[in-house]
GROMACS .gro file of C-alpha atoms in nm:
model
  375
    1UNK     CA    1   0.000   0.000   0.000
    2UNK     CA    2   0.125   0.363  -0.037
    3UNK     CA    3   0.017   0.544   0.282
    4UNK     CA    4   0.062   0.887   0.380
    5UNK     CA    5   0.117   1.068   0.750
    6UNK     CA    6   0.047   1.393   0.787
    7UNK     CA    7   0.090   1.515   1.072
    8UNK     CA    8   0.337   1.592   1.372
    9UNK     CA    9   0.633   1.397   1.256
   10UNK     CA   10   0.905   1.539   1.445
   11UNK     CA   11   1.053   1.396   1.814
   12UNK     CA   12   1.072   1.636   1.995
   13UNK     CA   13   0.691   1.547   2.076
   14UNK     CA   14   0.514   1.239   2.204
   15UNK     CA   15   0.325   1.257   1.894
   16UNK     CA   16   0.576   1.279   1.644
   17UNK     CA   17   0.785   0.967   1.886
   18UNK     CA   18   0.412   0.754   1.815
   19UNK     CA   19   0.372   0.817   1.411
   20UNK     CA   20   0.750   0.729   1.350
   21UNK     CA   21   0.709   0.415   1.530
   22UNK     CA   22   0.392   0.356   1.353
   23UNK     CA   23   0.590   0.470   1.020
   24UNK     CA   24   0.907   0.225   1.098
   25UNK     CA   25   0.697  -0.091   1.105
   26UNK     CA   26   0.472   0.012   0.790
   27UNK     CA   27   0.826   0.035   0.654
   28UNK     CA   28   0.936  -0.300   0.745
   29UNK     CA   29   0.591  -0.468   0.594
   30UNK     CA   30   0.686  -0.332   0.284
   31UNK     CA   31   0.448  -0.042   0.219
   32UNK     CA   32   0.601   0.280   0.066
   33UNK     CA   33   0.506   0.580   0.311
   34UNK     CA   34   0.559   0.956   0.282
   35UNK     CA   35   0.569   1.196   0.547
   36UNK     CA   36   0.434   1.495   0.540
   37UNK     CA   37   0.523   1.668   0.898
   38UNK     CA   38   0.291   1.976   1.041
   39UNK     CA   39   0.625   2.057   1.312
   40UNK     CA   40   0.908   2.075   1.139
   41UNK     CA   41   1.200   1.814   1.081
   42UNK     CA   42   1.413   1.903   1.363
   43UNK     CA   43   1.574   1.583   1.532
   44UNK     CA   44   1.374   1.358   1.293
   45UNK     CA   45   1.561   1.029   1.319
   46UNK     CA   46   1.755   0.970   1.012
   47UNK     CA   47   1.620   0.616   0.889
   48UNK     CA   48   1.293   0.859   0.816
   49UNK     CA   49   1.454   1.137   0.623
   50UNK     CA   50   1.427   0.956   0.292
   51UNK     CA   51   1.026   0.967   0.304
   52UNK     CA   52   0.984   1.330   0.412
   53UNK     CA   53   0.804   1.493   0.099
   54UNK     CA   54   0.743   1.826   0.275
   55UNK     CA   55   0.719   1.968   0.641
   56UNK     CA   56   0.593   2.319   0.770
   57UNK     CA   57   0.890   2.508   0.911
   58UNK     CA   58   0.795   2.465   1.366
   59UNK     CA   59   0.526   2.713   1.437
   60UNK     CA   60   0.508   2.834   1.103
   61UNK     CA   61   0.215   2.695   0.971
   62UNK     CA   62   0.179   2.926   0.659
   63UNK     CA   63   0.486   2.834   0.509
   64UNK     CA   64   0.580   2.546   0.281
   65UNK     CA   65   0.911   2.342   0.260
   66UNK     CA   66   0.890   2.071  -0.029
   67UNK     CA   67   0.548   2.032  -0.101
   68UNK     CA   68   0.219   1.941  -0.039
   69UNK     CA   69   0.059   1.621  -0.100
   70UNK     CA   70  -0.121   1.630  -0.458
   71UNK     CA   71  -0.271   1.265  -0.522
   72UNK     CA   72  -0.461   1.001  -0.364
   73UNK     CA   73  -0.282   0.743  -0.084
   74UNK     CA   74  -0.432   0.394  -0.035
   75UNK     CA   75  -0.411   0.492   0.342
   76UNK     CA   76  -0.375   0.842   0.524
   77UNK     CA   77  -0.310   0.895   0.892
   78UNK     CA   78  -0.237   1.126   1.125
   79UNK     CA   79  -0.172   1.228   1.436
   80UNK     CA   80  -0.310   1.580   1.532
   81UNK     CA   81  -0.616   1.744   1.731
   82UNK     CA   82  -0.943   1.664   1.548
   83UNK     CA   83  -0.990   2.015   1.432
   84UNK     CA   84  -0.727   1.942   1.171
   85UNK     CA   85  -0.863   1.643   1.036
   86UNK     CA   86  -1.048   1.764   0.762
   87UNK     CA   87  -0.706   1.902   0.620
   88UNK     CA   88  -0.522   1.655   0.761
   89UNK     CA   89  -0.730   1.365   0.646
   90UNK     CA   90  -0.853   1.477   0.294
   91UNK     CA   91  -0.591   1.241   0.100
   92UNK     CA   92  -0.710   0.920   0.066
   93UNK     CA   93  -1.090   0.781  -0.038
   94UNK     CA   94  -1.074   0.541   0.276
   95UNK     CA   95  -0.860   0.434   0.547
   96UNK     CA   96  -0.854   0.755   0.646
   97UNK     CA   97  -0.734   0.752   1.011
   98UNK     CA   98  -0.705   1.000   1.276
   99UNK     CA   99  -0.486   0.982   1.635
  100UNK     CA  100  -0.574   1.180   1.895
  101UNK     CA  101  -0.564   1.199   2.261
  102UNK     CA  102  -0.765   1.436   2.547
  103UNK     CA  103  -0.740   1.327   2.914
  104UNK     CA  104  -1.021   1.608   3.050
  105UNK     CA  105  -1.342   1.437   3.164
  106UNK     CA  106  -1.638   1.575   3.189
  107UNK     CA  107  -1.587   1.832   2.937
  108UNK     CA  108  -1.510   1.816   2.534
  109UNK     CA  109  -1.405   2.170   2.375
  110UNK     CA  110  -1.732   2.248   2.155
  111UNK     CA  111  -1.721   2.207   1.825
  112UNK     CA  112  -1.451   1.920   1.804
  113UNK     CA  113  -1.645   1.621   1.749
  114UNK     CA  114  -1.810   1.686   1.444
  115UNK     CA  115  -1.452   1.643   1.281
  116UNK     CA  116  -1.519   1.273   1.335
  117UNK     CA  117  -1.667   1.258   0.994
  118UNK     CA  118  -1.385   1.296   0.829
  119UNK     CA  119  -1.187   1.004   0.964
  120UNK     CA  120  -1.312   0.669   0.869
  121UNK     CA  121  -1.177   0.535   1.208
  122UNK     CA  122  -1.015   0.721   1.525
  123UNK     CA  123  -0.763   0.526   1.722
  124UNK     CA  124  -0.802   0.657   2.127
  125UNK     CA  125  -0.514   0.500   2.294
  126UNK     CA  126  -0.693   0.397   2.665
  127UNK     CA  127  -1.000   0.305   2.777
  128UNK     CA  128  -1.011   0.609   2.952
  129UNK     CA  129  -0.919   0.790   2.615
  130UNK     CA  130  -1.214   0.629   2.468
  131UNK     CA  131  -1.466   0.665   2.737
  132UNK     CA  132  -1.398   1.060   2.706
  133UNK     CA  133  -1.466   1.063   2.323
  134UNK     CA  134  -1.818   0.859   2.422
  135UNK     CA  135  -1.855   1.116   2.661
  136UNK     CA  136  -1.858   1.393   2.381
  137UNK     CA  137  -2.136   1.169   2.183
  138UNK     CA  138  -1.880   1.038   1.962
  139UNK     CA  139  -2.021   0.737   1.728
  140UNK     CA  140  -1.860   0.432   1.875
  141UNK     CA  141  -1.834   0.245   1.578
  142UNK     CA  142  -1.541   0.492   1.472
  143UNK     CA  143  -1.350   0.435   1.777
  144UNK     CA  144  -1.101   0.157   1.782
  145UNK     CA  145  -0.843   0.133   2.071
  146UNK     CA  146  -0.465   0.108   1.965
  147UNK     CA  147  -0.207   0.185   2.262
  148UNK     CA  148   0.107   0.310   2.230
  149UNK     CA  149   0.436   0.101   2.241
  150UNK     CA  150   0.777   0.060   2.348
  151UNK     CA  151   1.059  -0.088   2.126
  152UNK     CA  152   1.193  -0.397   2.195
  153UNK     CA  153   1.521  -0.237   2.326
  154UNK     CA  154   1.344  -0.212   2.615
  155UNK     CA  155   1.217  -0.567   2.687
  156UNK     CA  156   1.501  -0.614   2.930
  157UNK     CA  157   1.500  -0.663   3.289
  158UNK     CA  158   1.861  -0.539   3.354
  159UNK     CA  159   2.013  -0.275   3.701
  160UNK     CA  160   2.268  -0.060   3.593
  161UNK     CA  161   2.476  -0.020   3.938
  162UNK     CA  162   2.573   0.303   4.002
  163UNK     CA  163   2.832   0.358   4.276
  164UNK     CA  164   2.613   0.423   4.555
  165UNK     CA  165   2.327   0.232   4.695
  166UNK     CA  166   2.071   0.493   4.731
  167UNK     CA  167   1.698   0.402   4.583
  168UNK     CA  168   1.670   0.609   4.253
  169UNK     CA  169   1.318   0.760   4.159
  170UNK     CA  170   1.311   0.801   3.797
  171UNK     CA  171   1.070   1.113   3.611
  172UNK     CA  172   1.110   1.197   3.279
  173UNK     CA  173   0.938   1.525   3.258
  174UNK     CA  174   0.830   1.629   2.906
  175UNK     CA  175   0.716   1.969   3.055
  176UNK     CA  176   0.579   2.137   3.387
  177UNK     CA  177   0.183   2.170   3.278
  178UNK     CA  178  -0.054   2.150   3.517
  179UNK     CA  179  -0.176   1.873   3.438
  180UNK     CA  180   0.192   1.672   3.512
  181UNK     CA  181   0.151   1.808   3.926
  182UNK     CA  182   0.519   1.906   3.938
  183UNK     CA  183   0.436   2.069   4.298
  184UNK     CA  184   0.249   1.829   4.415
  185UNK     CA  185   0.550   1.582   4.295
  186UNK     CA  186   0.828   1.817   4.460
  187UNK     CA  187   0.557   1.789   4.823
  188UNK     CA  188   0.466   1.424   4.853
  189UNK     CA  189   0.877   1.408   4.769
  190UNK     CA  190   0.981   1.657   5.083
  191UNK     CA  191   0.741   1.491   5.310
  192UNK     CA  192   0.846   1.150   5.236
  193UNK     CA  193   1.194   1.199   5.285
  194UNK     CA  194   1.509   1.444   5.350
  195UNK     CA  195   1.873   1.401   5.316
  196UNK     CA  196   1.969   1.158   5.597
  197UNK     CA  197   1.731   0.906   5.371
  198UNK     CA  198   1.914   0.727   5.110
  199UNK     CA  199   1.706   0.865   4.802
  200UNK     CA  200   1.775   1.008   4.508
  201UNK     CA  201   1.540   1.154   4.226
  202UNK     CA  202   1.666   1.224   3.870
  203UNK     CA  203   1.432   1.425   3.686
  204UNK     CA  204   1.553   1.418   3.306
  205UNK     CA  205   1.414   1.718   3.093
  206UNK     CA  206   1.536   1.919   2.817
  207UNK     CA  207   1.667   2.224   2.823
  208UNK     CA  208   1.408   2.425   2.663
  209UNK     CA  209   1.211   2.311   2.958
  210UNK     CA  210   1.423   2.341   3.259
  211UNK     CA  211   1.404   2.720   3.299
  212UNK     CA  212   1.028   2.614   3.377
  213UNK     CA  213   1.107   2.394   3.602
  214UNK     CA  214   1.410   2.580   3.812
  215UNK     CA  215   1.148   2.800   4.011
  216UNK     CA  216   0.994   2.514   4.141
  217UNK     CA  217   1.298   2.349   4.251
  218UNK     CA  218   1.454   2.664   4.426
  219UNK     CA  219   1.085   2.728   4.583
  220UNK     CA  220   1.139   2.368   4.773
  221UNK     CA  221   1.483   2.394   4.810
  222UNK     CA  222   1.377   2.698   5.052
  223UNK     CA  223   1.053   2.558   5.226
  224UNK     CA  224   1.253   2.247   5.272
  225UNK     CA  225   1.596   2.288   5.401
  226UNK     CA  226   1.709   1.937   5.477
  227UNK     CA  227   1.543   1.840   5.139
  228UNK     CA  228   1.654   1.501   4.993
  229UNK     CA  229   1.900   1.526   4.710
  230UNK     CA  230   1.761   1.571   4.367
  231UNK     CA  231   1.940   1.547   4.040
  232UNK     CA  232   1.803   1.740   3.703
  233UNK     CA  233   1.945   1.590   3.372
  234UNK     CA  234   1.894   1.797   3.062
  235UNK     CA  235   2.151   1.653   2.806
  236UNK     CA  236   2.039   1.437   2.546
  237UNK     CA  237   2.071   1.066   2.654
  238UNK     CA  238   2.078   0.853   2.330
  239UNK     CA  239   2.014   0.496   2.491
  240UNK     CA  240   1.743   0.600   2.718
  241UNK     CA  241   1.702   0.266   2.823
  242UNK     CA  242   2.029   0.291   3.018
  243UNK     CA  243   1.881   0.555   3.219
  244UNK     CA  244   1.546   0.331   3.326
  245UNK     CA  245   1.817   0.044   3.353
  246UNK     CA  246   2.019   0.298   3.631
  247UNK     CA  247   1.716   0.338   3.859
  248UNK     CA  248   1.476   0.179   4.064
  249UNK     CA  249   1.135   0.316   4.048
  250UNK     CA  250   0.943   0.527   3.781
  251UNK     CA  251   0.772   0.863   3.988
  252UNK     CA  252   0.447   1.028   3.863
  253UNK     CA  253   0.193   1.199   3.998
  254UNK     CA  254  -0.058   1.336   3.685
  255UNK     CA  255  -0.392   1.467   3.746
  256UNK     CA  256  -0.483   1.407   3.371
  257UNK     CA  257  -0.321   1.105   3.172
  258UNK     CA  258  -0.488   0.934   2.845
  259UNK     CA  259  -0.170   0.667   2.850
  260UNK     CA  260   0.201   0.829   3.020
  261UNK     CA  261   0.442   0.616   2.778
  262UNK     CA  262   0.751   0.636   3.022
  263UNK     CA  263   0.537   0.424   3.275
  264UNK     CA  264   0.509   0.151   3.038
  265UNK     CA  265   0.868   0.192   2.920
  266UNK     CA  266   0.948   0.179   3.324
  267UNK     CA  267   0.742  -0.177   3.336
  268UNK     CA  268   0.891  -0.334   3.046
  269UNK     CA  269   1.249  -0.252   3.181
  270UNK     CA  270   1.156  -0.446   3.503
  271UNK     CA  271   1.076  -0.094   3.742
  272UNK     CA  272   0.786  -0.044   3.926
  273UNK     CA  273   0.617   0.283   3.892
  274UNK     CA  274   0.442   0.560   4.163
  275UNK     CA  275   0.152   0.690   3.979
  276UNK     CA  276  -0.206   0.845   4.036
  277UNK     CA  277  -0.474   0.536   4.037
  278UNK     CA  278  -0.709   0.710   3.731
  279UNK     CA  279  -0.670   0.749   3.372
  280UNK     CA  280  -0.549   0.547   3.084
  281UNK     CA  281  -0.191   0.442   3.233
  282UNK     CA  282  -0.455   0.227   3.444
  283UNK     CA  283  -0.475  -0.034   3.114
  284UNK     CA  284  -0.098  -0.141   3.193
  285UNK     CA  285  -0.048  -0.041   3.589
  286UNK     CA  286  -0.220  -0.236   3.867
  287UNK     CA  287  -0.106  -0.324   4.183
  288UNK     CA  288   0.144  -0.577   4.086
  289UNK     CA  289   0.395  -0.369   3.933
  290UNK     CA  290   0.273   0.013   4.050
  291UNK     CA  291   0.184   0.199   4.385
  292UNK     CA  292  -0.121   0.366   4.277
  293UNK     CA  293  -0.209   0.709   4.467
  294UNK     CA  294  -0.546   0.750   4.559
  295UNK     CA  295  -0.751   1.123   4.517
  296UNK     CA  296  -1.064   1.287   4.412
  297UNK     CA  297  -1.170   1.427   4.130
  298UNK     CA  298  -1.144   1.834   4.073
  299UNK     CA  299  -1.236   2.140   3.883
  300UNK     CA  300  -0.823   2.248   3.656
  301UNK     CA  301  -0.774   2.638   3.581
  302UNK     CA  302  -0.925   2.753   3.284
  303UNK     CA  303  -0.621   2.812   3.156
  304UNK     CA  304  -0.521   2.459   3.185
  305UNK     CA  305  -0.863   2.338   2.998
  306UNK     CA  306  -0.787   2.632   2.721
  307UNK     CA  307  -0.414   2.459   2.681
  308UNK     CA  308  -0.556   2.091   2.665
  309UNK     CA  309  -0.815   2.239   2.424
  310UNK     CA  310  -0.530   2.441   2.173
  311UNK     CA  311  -0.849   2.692   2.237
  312UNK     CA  312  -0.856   3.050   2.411
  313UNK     CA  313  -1.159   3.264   2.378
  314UNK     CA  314  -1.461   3.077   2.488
  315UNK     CA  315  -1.624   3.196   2.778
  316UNK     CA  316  -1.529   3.022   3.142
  317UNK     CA  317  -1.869   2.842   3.190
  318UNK     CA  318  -1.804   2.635   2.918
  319UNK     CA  319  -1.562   2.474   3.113
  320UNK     CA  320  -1.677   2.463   3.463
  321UNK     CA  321  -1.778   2.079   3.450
  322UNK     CA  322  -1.413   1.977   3.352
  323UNK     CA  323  -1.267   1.774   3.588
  324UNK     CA  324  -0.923   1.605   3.670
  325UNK     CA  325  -0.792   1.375   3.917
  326UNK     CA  326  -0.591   1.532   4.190
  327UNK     CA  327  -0.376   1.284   4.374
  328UNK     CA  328  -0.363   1.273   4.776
  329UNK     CA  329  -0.046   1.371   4.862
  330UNK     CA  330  -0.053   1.191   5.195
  331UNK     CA  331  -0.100   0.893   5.002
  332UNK     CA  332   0.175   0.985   4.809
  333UNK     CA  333   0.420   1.008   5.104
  334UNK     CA  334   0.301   0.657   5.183
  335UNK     CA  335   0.376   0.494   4.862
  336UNK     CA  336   0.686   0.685   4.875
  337UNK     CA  337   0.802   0.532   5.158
  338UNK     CA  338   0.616   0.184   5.125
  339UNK     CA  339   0.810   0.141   4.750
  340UNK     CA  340   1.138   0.213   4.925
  341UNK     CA  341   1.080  -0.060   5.119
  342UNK     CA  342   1.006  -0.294   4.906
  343UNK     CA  343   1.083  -0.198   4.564
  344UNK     CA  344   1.253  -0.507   4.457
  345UNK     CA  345   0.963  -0.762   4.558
  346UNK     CA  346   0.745  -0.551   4.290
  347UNK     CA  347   1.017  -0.670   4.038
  348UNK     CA  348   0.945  -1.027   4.062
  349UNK     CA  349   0.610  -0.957   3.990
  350UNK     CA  350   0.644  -0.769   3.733
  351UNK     CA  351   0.813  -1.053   3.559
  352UNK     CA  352   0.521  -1.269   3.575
  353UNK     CA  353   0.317  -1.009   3.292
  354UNK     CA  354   0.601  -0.952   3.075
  355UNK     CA  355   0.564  -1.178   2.811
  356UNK     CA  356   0.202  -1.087   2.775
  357UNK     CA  357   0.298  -0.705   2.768
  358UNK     CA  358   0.598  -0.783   2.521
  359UNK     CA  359   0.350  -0.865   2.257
  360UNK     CA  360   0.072  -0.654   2.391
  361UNK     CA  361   0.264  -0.328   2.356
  362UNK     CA  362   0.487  -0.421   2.039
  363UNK     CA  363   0.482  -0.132   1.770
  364UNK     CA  364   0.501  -0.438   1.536
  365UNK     CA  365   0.174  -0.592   1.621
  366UNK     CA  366   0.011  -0.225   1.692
  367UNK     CA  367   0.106  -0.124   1.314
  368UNK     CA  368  -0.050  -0.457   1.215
  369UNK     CA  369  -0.373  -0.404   1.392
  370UNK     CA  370  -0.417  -0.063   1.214
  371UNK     CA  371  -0.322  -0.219   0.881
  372UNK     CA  372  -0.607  -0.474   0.956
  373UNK     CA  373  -0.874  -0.187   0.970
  374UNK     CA  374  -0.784  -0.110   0.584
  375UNK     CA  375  -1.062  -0.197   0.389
   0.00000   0.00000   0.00000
């Protein structure tokens, strides 16, 4: 089949990281595929260059490098906020199928789900990404669950010993939204221990991102002066797997979450993960290889549904039923403290599932199941 993406195709974005994945396997079944990317072509892994027939320059949507697509594809699909599917989506007669992902509950921006019609099929990624799409009156017959994936690099159970024995706590932080609960991270942290424990917690973000996330730090740095040691890591890590491999036990505390790929990247590397018990990481974390925080559900910021949304003018009440999940940071402390503990024993049982999440969560047998919606 010839297929076209169109779409974020760049990695410096979880979406761009999904369609190359996606794009590698169609690759390896033998279908030709062009790219088309909607953010640029900065870092876009080499082995892709070759199919990249035209990109808009990052954040400059009204300029053209290459070209456009001009004919027909046997399959388009993209990954991008439904608003753009009519544009995104207009290149193929059928198998015309949209990504997309939106954690808020209780609330849909107006106006976005009529774009379902022009998408033969939408791929939510969770349960919970589903149920919110249903939510919005959605037809259900267009929505077909494919999760994301993890390359088998990381279907290793392996401890890179460093040369102290402190427990590591492990965050990748792909930025410091709301919805991610940074602060309420940095707290349950502070409370559960200070510098006489033997803890350690390596945050690894970029450095675009870290001059949003140095106020934070110094703000607990100073309400907490015995604070236990923290390390930030903004250079780029090319084997990230190493990095899993180094510490103990993924961290994350997110009040909104359709899937949170480093948690399944954590599992399949043989680490336990902290997380809040809600949302769509909930398909792949119980309590056999997680510590799931327990909360209540409340009312984000406007600005924080208006973000989510890529909207900014419509009036607040529009929003006021939104809700996310806002972890109990007491509960945090405890799991904390409990996974210290007993870290390791989670380990063993995480090797019990990992065969069936090996296959599950294989980018080979995800791009298969899309191909198999082709008609």
């Amino acid at each position: 089949m010839r297929i076209l993406y169109y779409g974020f195709g760049a990695n410096n974005h979880s979406w761009g990281i999904v369609a190359q994945n996606f794009i590698r396997q169609f690759k390896k079944m033998g279908h030709e595929v062009d790219i088309f990317s909607t953010n640029g072509i900065n870092h876009l892994p080499s082995d892709l260059s070759s199919n990249i027939i035209g990109h808009h320059p990052e954040n400059i949507f009204t300029e053209i490098s290459g070209k456009r697509p001009n004919e027909k594809y046997d399959m388009n699909f993209s990954f991008t906020m439904m608003r753009n599917f009519k544009k995104h989506l207009m290149f193929a007669d059928q198998n015309r199928f949209g990504i997309w992902c939106y954690e808020w509950e209780k609330y849909f921006p107006p106006g976005l789900a009529k774009y379902e019609e022009f998408a033969d099929l939408i791929f939510p990624c969770s349960e919970h990404a589903k149920k919110v799409f249903l939510d919005a009156k959605m037809s259900e017959k267009k929505l077909k669950i494919i999760p994301y994936g993890v390359d088998e690099d990381w279907y290793n159970f392996k401890d890179l010993h460093l040369k102290d024995d402190k427990t590591k706590y492990l965050t990748v932080m792909a930025s410091t939204d709301g919805r991610k609960n940074i602060e309420g991270m940095f707290e349950a942290w502070c409370k559960a221990f200070n510098k006489d424990d033997s803890v350690i917690w390596i945050i690894k973000i970029s450095k675009k991102n870290q001059k949003d996330l140095n106020p934070i730090l110094n703000k607990y740095k100073s309400k907490y002066k015995n604070m236990a040691e923290i390390k930030v890591i903004t250079d780029h890590i090319d084997y990230m797997q190493d990095l899993y491999y180094s510490c103990d036990i993924y961290y994350s505390l997110s009040r909104a979450e359709s899937f949170l790929i480093p948690a399944l990247e954590a599992v399949l590397s043989g680490k336990p993960v902290i997380a809040s018990d809600h949302g769509g990481p909930l398909d792949f974390l119980n309590k056999n290889n997680s510590y799931l925080v327990s909360g209540s559900m409340t009312t984000p910021p406007i600005n924080e549904i208006y973000y989510a949304a890529g909207i900014n003018n419509l009036p607040e009440k529009t929003a006021s039923n939104a809700k996310w999940f806002n972890p109990s940071i007491a509960d945090a402390v405890v799991r904390l403290r409990e996974s210290k503990r007993n870290h390791t024993d989670k380990k063993e049982l995480i090797k019990q599932t990992h065969e069936e999440y090996k296959e599950k969560y294989s980018w080979k047998n995800l791009a298969s199941e899309m191909i198999g919606y082709c008609k």
